[in-house]
Every structure is written in structure tokens, then in C-alpha cells.
Amino acid sequence: MSHSPALEAAYRATTYRVELPGQTLALRVGQAEPRLDAWLRQEGGACWAIITAWNPESRPLGLTENSRRQEKLRQMLLDWGYRFFPAENRSDSGVWPPEPSFFVLGIPREKALELAGGWAQNAILWGGIAKIPQLLWI
């Protein structure tokens, strides 16, 4: 999928807040988070992704539709046996409303891209132990 420089800038100007047990982390594209590395080592998680079903192709949907989509994604993750934690994508400008998402532990890069693509997402945030969070386009 091609994307505009403005869309890429919007994804990079976002804080990806993750609610892990006992701590909240603020992840950014291209920025290391040592506390996440420590948590991943403790939990035995080699990789992770932040995935949402909200606002496919960056087109705003209503709360009811977005919530329905997110619940279906949550159920898929449960059915597939992934551990996941609440997350939220917040634009720095505040122009785009916060999007609920999931921090999915142990999901391989290709599986994360495939899953997000099935929900018509443009991109995901993906990383792992000692890996700087990467913006990956679908």
C-alpha cells in the first residue's frame, strides 16, 4: 500500500500508550524503551505488535462500529491464544481522537501484518527485545 508523507508523519507523531501490569509505557516510532525490554525479558516475549481494528484505512467510523470491530479483534486474539494488553494510540496534535488498540505479545511480524491487513489498517507498530519500535506498512 502506498501512503502519503502526511499520513506517515501522522503515525510518527503518535504516542502508543501500553497498559502493562504495574506500569504504563509510552512508545514512539524509532525510539527505544528500556522498560519494555526489561518487561519482555521477564515475560519471555521475543516480539510484539500494536494492532487496532478502529478507523480502517484512516477513515473515521462511529463509536458503535469501531467498538464492534475492536471486540471482534479481541475475540480473535483470545481464540488464537495470544496474550495482549490494552493500548491506545494518541496523536500528538489531539486532532485525531485516541484509538483503542491492543499490545499483542509474541506475535510474529508477518502474522501481525496479516491480522492488521484483515482489519483494513494502514500500518502497525512492531518490535521486540532490543529492537526499536518500527512502523510497518501493510
Short mmCIF file of N, CA and C in Angstrom, two decimals:
data_model
loop_
_atom_site.label_atom_id
_atom_site.label_comp_id
_atom_site.label_asym_id
_atom_site.label_seq_id
_atom_site.Cartn_x
_atom_site.Cartn_y
_atom_site.Cartn_z
N MET A 1 0.85 -1.18 0.00
CA MET A 1 0.00 0.00 0.00
C MET A 1 0.88 1.23 0.00
N SER A 2 0.57 2.20 -0.83
CA SER A 2 1.32 3.44 -0.81
C SER A 2 0.68 4.37 0.22
N HIS A 3 1.48 5.26 0.73
CA HIS A 3 0.98 6.18 1.73
C HIS A 3 1.63 7.54 1.50
N SER A 4 0.94 8.56 1.92
CA SER A 4 1.42 9.92 1.71
C SER A 4 2.41 10.29 2.81
N PRO A 5 3.26 11.27 2.53
CA PRO A 5 4.16 11.77 3.58
C PRO A 5 3.37 12.30 4.79
N ALA A 6 2.21 12.89 4.54
CA ALA A 6 1.40 13.41 5.65
C ALA A 6 0.88 12.28 6.53
N LEU A 7 0.48 11.17 5.93
CA LEU A 7 -0.01 10.04 6.71
C LEU A 7 1.14 9.43 7.52
N GLU A 8 2.29 9.29 6.90
CA GLU A 8 3.44 8.77 7.64
C GLU A 8 3.79 9.70 8.81
N ALA A 9 3.78 11.00 8.56
CA ALA A 9 4.07 11.96 9.63
C ALA A 9 3.07 11.84 10.77
N ALA A 10 1.80 11.60 10.44
CA ALA A 10 0.77 11.46 11.48
C ALA A 10 1.04 10.24 12.35
N TYR A 11 1.42 9.11 11.74
CA TYR A 11 1.72 7.90 12.51
C TYR A 11 2.95 8.12 13.40
N ARG A 12 3.92 8.86 12.89
CA ARG A 12 5.14 9.11 13.66
C ARG A 12 4.90 10.13 14.77
N ALA A 13 3.89 10.97 14.61
CA ALA A 13 3.55 11.98 15.62
C ALA A 13 2.45 11.44 16.53
N THR A 14 2.61 10.19 16.93
CA THR A 14 1.64 9.50 17.77
C THR A 14 2.37 8.82 18.92
N THR A 15 1.76 8.86 20.09
CA THR A 15 2.25 8.11 21.24
C THR A 15 1.38 6.87 21.36
N TYR A 16 2.02 5.72 21.46
CA TYR A 16 1.34 4.44 21.58
C TYR A 16 1.44 4.02 23.05
N ARG A 17 0.39 4.30 23.81
CA ARG A 17 0.38 4.03 25.25
C ARG A 17 -0.03 2.58 25.50
N VAL A 18 0.77 1.90 26.30
CA VAL A 18 0.55 0.48 26.59
C VAL A 18 0.38 0.30 28.09
N GLU A 19 -0.71 -0.39 28.48
CA GLU A 19 -1.00 -0.65 29.89
C GLU A 19 -0.55 -2.07 30.25
N LEU A 20 0.65 -2.18 30.76
CA LEU A 20 1.17 -3.46 31.22
C LEU A 20 0.92 -3.58 32.72
N PRO A 21 0.94 -4.78 33.27
CA PRO A 21 0.73 -4.92 34.70
C PRO A 21 1.72 -4.07 35.50
N GLY A 22 1.20 -3.13 36.26
CA GLY A 22 2.03 -2.29 37.12
C GLY A 22 2.71 -1.12 36.47
N GLN A 23 2.54 -0.93 35.17
CA GLN A 23 3.19 0.21 34.52
C GLN A 23 2.51 0.57 33.20
N THR A 24 2.60 1.84 32.87
CA THR A 24 2.13 2.35 31.59
C THR A 24 3.35 2.84 30.82
N LEU A 25 3.49 2.37 29.60
CA LEU A 25 4.60 2.78 28.76
C LEU A 25 4.10 3.64 27.61
N ALA A 26 4.91 4.59 27.21
CA ALA A 26 4.60 5.46 26.07
C ALA A 26 5.62 5.15 24.98
N LEU A 27 5.19 4.40 23.97
CA LEU A 27 6.07 4.00 22.88
C LEU A 27 5.96 4.99 21.73
N ARG A 28 7.08 5.16 21.03
CA ARG A 28 7.14 6.03 19.86
C ARG A 28 7.89 5.30 18.75
N VAL A 29 7.51 5.58 17.51
CA VAL A 29 8.22 5.03 16.36
C VAL A 29 9.68 5.47 16.45
N GLY A 30 10.58 4.49 16.32
CA GLY A 30 12.01 4.80 16.25
C GLY A 30 12.68 5.14 17.56
N GLN A 31 11.97 4.97 18.69
CA GLN A 31 12.56 5.30 19.98
C GLN A 31 12.58 4.08 20.90
N ALA A 32 13.75 3.78 21.43
CA ALA A 32 13.89 2.64 22.34
C ALA A 32 13.16 2.91 23.65
N GLU A 33 12.69 1.85 24.29
CA GLU A 33 12.04 1.94 25.60
C GLU A 33 12.64 0.84 26.48
N PRO A 34 13.68 1.16 27.27
CA PRO A 34 14.35 0.14 28.08
C PRO A 34 13.43 -0.59 29.05
N ARG A 35 12.41 0.08 29.58
CA ARG A 35 11.49 -0.60 30.50
C ARG A 35 10.72 -1.71 29.78
N LEU A 36 10.41 -1.50 28.50
CA LEU A 36 9.73 -2.54 27.74
C LEU A 36 10.66 -3.74 27.54
N ASP A 37 11.90 -3.48 27.21
CA ASP A 37 12.86 -4.59 27.05
C ASP A 37 12.95 -5.41 28.33
N ALA A 38 13.03 -4.74 29.47
CA ALA A 38 13.11 -5.45 30.75
C ALA A 38 11.86 -6.29 30.98
N TRP A 39 10.70 -5.73 30.68
CA TRP A 39 9.44 -6.46 30.86
C TRP A 39 9.37 -7.66 29.92
N LEU A 40 9.78 -7.47 28.66
CA LEU A 40 9.76 -8.58 27.69
C LEU A 40 10.67 -9.72 28.15
N ARG A 41 11.84 -9.39 28.66
CA ARG A 41 12.75 -10.43 29.16
C ARG A 41 12.10 -11.19 30.32
N GLN A 42 11.46 -10.47 31.20
CA GLN A 42 10.80 -11.08 32.36
C GLN A 42 9.65 -11.99 31.92
N GLU A 43 8.90 -11.56 30.91
CA GLU A 43 7.72 -12.29 30.45
C GLU A 43 8.02 -13.33 29.38
N GLY A 44 9.23 -13.33 28.86
CA GLY A 44 9.60 -14.29 27.82
C GLY A 44 8.99 -13.97 26.47
N GLY A 45 8.77 -12.70 26.21
CA GLY A 45 8.20 -12.29 24.92
C GLY A 45 9.27 -11.76 23.99
N ALA A 46 9.47 -12.41 22.87
CA ALA A 46 10.52 -12.00 21.94
C ALA A 46 10.08 -10.86 21.03
N CYS A 47 8.78 -10.78 20.74
CA CYS A 47 8.29 -9.74 19.82
C CYS A 47 6.88 -9.32 20.23
N TRP A 48 6.42 -8.22 19.64
CA TRP A 48 5.11 -7.67 19.96
C TRP A 48 4.64 -6.81 18.80
N ALA A 49 3.35 -6.49 18.82
CA ALA A 49 2.78 -5.54 17.85
C ALA A 49 1.64 -4.79 18.52
N ILE A 50 1.43 -3.58 18.06
CA ILE A 50 0.25 -2.82 18.46
C ILE A 50 -0.69 -2.82 17.27
N ILE A 51 -1.89 -3.37 17.51
CA ILE A 51 -2.87 -3.56 16.44
C ILE A 51 -4.22 -3.04 16.91
N THR A 52 -4.94 -2.41 16.01
CA THR A 52 -6.30 -1.95 16.29
C THR A 52 -7.20 -2.34 15.12
N ALA A 53 -8.48 -2.33 15.39
CA ALA A 53 -9.48 -2.51 14.33
C ALA A 53 -10.20 -1.18 14.05
N TRP A 54 -9.86 -0.15 14.81
CA TRP A 54 -10.52 1.16 14.67
C TRP A 54 -10.15 1.84 13.36
N ASN A 55 -11.09 2.59 12.84
CA ASN A 55 -10.90 3.52 11.72
C ASN A 55 -10.09 2.91 10.56
N PRO A 56 -10.65 1.94 9.88
CA PRO A 56 -9.93 1.30 8.77
C PRO A 56 -9.50 2.31 7.71
N GLU A 57 -8.28 2.10 7.20
CA GLU A 57 -7.70 2.98 6.18
C GLU A 57 -7.73 4.45 6.61
N SER A 58 -7.63 4.69 7.91
CA SER A 58 -7.65 6.05 8.48
C SER A 58 -8.93 6.82 8.13
N ARG A 59 -10.03 6.09 7.99
CA ARG A 59 -11.34 6.71 7.77
C ARG A 59 -12.12 6.60 9.07
N PRO A 60 -12.49 7.73 9.66
CA PRO A 60 -13.22 7.68 10.93
C PRO A 60 -14.56 6.95 10.82
N LEU A 61 -14.78 6.05 11.76
CA LEU A 61 -16.07 5.38 11.90
C LEU A 61 -16.67 5.82 13.23
N GLY A 62 -17.94 5.58 13.41
CA GLY A 62 -18.59 5.93 14.66
C GLY A 62 -18.16 5.02 15.80
N LEU A 63 -18.44 5.45 17.01
CA LEU A 63 -18.07 4.70 18.21
C LEU A 63 -18.65 3.29 18.20
N THR A 64 -19.91 3.14 17.80
CA THR A 64 -20.54 1.82 17.82
C THR A 64 -19.84 0.86 16.87
N GLU A 65 -19.58 1.28 15.65
CA GLU A 65 -18.92 0.41 14.67
C GLU A 65 -17.48 0.12 15.08
N ASN A 66 -16.75 1.13 15.51
CA ASN A 66 -15.37 0.90 15.95
C ASN A 66 -15.33 -0.06 17.14
N SER A 67 -16.22 0.10 18.08
CA SER A 67 -16.25 -0.77 19.26
C SER A 67 -16.58 -2.21 18.87
N ARG A 68 -17.50 -2.38 17.94
CA ARG A 68 -17.85 -3.72 17.45
C ARG A 68 -16.64 -4.38 16.80
N ARG A 69 -15.96 -3.64 15.96
CA ARG A 69 -14.77 -4.17 15.28
C ARG A 69 -13.69 -4.55 16.29
N GLN A 70 -13.47 -3.68 17.28
CA GLN A 70 -12.43 -3.93 18.27
C GLN A 70 -12.75 -5.17 19.11
N GLU A 71 -14.02 -5.36 19.43
CA GLU A 71 -14.42 -6.54 20.20
C GLU A 71 -14.17 -7.82 19.38
N LYS A 72 -14.43 -7.77 18.09
CA LYS A 72 -14.16 -8.94 17.24
C LYS A 72 -12.66 -9.23 17.18
N LEU A 73 -11.85 -8.19 17.09
CA LEU A 73 -10.40 -8.38 17.10
C LEU A 73 -9.97 -8.98 18.44
N ARG A 74 -10.50 -8.49 19.54
CA ARG A 74 -10.18 -9.02 20.86
C ARG A 74 -10.51 -10.52 20.93
N GLN A 75 -11.67 -10.89 20.40
CA GLN A 75 -12.08 -12.29 20.42
C GLN A 75 -11.15 -13.15 19.56
N MET A 76 -10.73 -12.63 18.41
CA MET A 76 -9.78 -13.36 17.57
C MET A 76 -8.48 -13.63 18.32
N LEU A 77 -7.97 -12.59 18.99
CA LEU A 77 -6.72 -12.75 19.74
C LEU A 77 -6.87 -13.78 20.84
N LEU A 78 -8.01 -13.77 21.52
CA LEU A 78 -8.28 -14.78 22.55
C LEU A 78 -8.34 -16.18 21.93
N ASP A 79 -9.08 -16.31 20.84
CA ASP A 79 -9.23 -17.61 20.18
C ASP A 79 -7.89 -18.17 19.71
N TRP A 80 -6.99 -17.30 19.28
CA TRP A 80 -5.69 -17.72 18.79
C TRP A 80 -4.67 -17.91 19.91
N GLY A 81 -5.05 -17.58 21.13
CA GLY A 81 -4.18 -17.82 22.28
C GLY A 81 -3.10 -16.79 22.53
N TYR A 82 -3.23 -15.61 21.96
CA TYR A 82 -2.23 -14.57 22.21
C TYR A 82 -2.50 -13.88 23.55
N ARG A 83 -1.43 -13.50 24.22
CA ARG A 83 -1.54 -12.62 25.39
C ARG A 83 -1.53 -11.20 24.85
N PHE A 84 -2.43 -10.38 25.36
CA PHE A 84 -2.47 -9.00 24.90
C PHE A 84 -2.92 -8.10 26.04
N PHE A 85 -2.61 -6.82 25.88
CA PHE A 85 -2.86 -5.83 26.91
C PHE A 85 -3.46 -4.59 26.26
N PRO A 86 -4.23 -3.81 27.02
CA PRO A 86 -4.83 -2.60 26.45
C PRO A 86 -3.76 -1.60 26.03
N ALA A 87 -4.05 -0.93 24.95
CA ALA A 87 -3.17 0.13 24.46
C ALA A 87 -4.05 1.22 23.85
N GLU A 88 -3.46 2.35 23.58
CA GLU A 88 -4.20 3.45 22.97
C GLU A 88 -3.23 4.27 22.14
N ASN A 89 -3.65 4.59 20.93
CA ASN A 89 -2.85 5.40 20.01
C ASN A 89 -3.35 6.84 20.12
N ARG A 90 -2.45 7.76 20.54
CA ARG A 90 -2.84 9.15 20.75
C ARG A 90 -2.00 10.07 19.88
N SER A 91 -2.66 10.83 19.03
CA SER A 91 -1.93 11.78 18.18
C SER A 91 -1.40 12.92 19.05
N ASP A 92 -0.20 13.38 18.71
CA ASP A 92 0.40 14.48 19.47
C ASP A 92 -0.43 15.74 19.37
N SER A 93 -1.04 15.97 18.21
CA SER A 93 -1.81 17.20 17.98
C SER A 93 -3.17 17.18 18.66
N GLY A 94 -3.69 15.99 18.94
CA GLY A 94 -5.02 15.88 19.51
C GLY A 94 -6.13 16.07 18.48
N VAL A 95 -5.76 16.28 17.23
CA VAL A 95 -6.76 16.46 16.17
C VAL A 95 -7.48 15.15 15.90
N TRP A 96 -6.73 14.04 15.89
CA TRP A 96 -7.30 12.72 15.66
C TRP A 96 -7.65 12.13 17.02
N PRO A 97 -8.88 11.65 17.22
CA PRO A 97 -9.24 11.10 18.53
C PRO A 97 -8.42 9.86 18.89
N PRO A 98 -8.17 9.63 20.18
CA PRO A 98 -7.43 8.43 20.59
C PRO A 98 -8.13 7.16 20.09
N GLU A 99 -7.31 6.20 19.69
CA GLU A 99 -7.83 4.92 19.20
C GLU A 99 -7.43 3.80 20.15
N PRO A 100 -8.40 3.08 20.72
CA PRO A 100 -8.06 1.90 21.49
C PRO A 100 -7.36 0.87 20.59
N SER A 101 -6.41 0.19 21.17
CA SER A 101 -5.68 -0.84 20.42
C SER A 101 -5.24 -1.93 21.40
N PHE A 102 -4.52 -2.90 20.88
CA PHE A 102 -4.00 -3.98 21.71
C PHE A 102 -2.50 -4.10 21.50
N PHE A 103 -1.80 -4.29 22.60
CA PHE A 103 -0.38 -4.63 22.59
C PHE A 103 -0.36 -6.16 22.63
N VAL A 104 0.03 -6.79 21.53
CA VAL A 104 -0.04 -8.24 21.39
C VAL A 104 1.35 -8.83 21.57
N LEU A 105 1.49 -9.64 22.58
CA LEU A 105 2.78 -10.23 22.92
C LEU A 105 3.00 -11.51 22.11
N GLY A 106 4.22 -11.65 21.56
CA GLY A 106 4.62 -12.89 20.90
C GLY A 106 4.08 -13.08 19.50
N ILE A 107 3.54 -12.03 18.89
CA ILE A 107 3.01 -12.19 17.53
C ILE A 107 4.11 -11.91 16.51
N PRO A 108 4.40 -12.87 15.65
CA PRO A 108 5.43 -12.65 14.64
C PRO A 108 5.04 -11.52 13.68
N ARG A 109 6.05 -10.90 13.13
CA ARG A 109 5.87 -9.75 12.23
C ARG A 109 4.86 -10.05 11.12
N GLU A 110 5.05 -11.14 10.39
CA GLU A 110 4.16 -11.43 9.25
C GLU A 110 2.73 -11.69 9.70
N LYS A 111 2.56 -12.37 10.83
CA LYS A 111 1.21 -12.63 11.34
C LYS A 111 0.54 -11.32 11.77
N ALA A 112 1.30 -10.43 12.39
CA ALA A 112 0.76 -9.13 12.80
C ALA A 112 0.32 -8.31 11.58
N LEU A 113 1.14 -8.32 10.54
CA LEU A 113 0.78 -7.59 9.31
C LEU A 113 -0.47 -8.18 8.67
N GLU A 114 -0.53 -9.50 8.62
CA GLU A 114 -1.69 -10.18 8.05
C GLU A 114 -2.96 -9.87 8.84
N LEU A 115 -2.86 -9.93 10.15
CA LEU A 115 -4.01 -9.65 11.00
C LEU A 115 -4.50 -8.22 10.83
N ALA A 116 -3.58 -7.26 10.89
CA ALA A 116 -3.96 -5.85 10.75
C ALA A 116 -4.52 -5.57 9.36
N GLY A 117 -3.95 -6.21 8.35
CA GLY A 117 -4.46 -6.04 6.99
C GLY A 117 -5.88 -6.54 6.86
N GLY A 118 -6.22 -7.59 7.59
CA GLY A 118 -7.59 -8.11 7.58
C GLY A 118 -8.60 -7.12 8.17
N TRP A 119 -8.12 -6.18 8.97
CA TRP A 119 -8.98 -5.14 9.53
C TRP A 119 -8.80 -3.82 8.79
N ALA A 120 -8.19 -3.89 7.59
CA ALA A 120 -8.00 -2.73 6.70
C ALA A 120 -7.22 -1.60 7.37
N GLN A 121 -6.21 -1.99 8.15
CA GLN A 121 -5.35 -0.99 8.77
C GLN A 121 -4.24 -0.61 7.80
N ASN A 122 -3.72 0.60 7.95
CA ASN A 122 -2.62 1.06 7.11
C ASN A 122 -1.27 0.54 7.58
N ALA A 123 -1.11 0.46 8.91
CA ALA A 123 0.20 0.14 9.46
C ALA A 123 0.05 -0.38 10.88
N ILE A 124 1.14 -0.92 11.41
CA ILE A 124 1.22 -1.35 12.80
C ILE A 124 2.52 -0.83 13.39
N LEU A 125 2.60 -0.83 14.70
CA LEU A 125 3.86 -0.64 15.40
C LEU A 125 4.31 -2.03 15.82
N TRP A 126 5.56 -2.38 15.53
CA TRP A 126 6.08 -3.71 15.82
C TRP A 126 7.47 -3.61 16.40
N GLY A 127 7.80 -4.54 17.30
CA GLY A 127 9.14 -4.54 17.88
C GLY A 127 9.40 -5.83 18.63
N GLY A 128 10.49 -5.80 19.39
CA GLY A 128 10.88 -6.95 20.18
C GLY A 128 12.01 -6.58 21.11
N ILE A 129 12.54 -7.56 21.80
CA ILE A 129 13.64 -7.30 22.73
C ILE A 129 14.81 -6.69 21.96
N ALA A 130 15.29 -5.56 22.48
CA ALA A 130 16.43 -4.83 21.89
C ALA A 130 16.15 -4.37 20.47
N LYS A 131 14.88 -4.26 20.10
CA LYS A 131 14.51 -3.73 18.78
C LYS A 131 13.77 -2.42 18.99
N ILE A 132 14.15 -1.42 18.24
CA ILE A 132 13.48 -0.14 18.31
C ILE A 132 12.12 -0.28 17.62
N PRO A 133 11.03 0.25 18.24
CA PRO A 133 9.71 0.12 17.61
C PRO A 133 9.69 0.65 16.18
N GLN A 134 9.16 -0.19 15.31
CA GLN A 134 9.13 0.13 13.87
C GLN A 134 7.70 0.34 13.39
N LEU A 135 7.52 1.30 12.52
CA LEU A 135 6.25 1.49 11.83
C LEU A 135 6.31 0.62 10.57
N LEU A 136 5.40 -0.35 10.49
CA LEU A 136 5.37 -1.25 9.34
C LEU A 136 4.08 -1.01 8.57
N TRP A 137 4.23 -0.71 7.28
CA TRP A 137 3.06 -0.50 6.42
C TRP A 137 2.55 -1.84 5.93
N ILE A 138 1.23 -1.95 5.83
CA ILE A 138 0.60 -3.19 5.40
C ILE A 138 0.80 -3.36 3.90
#
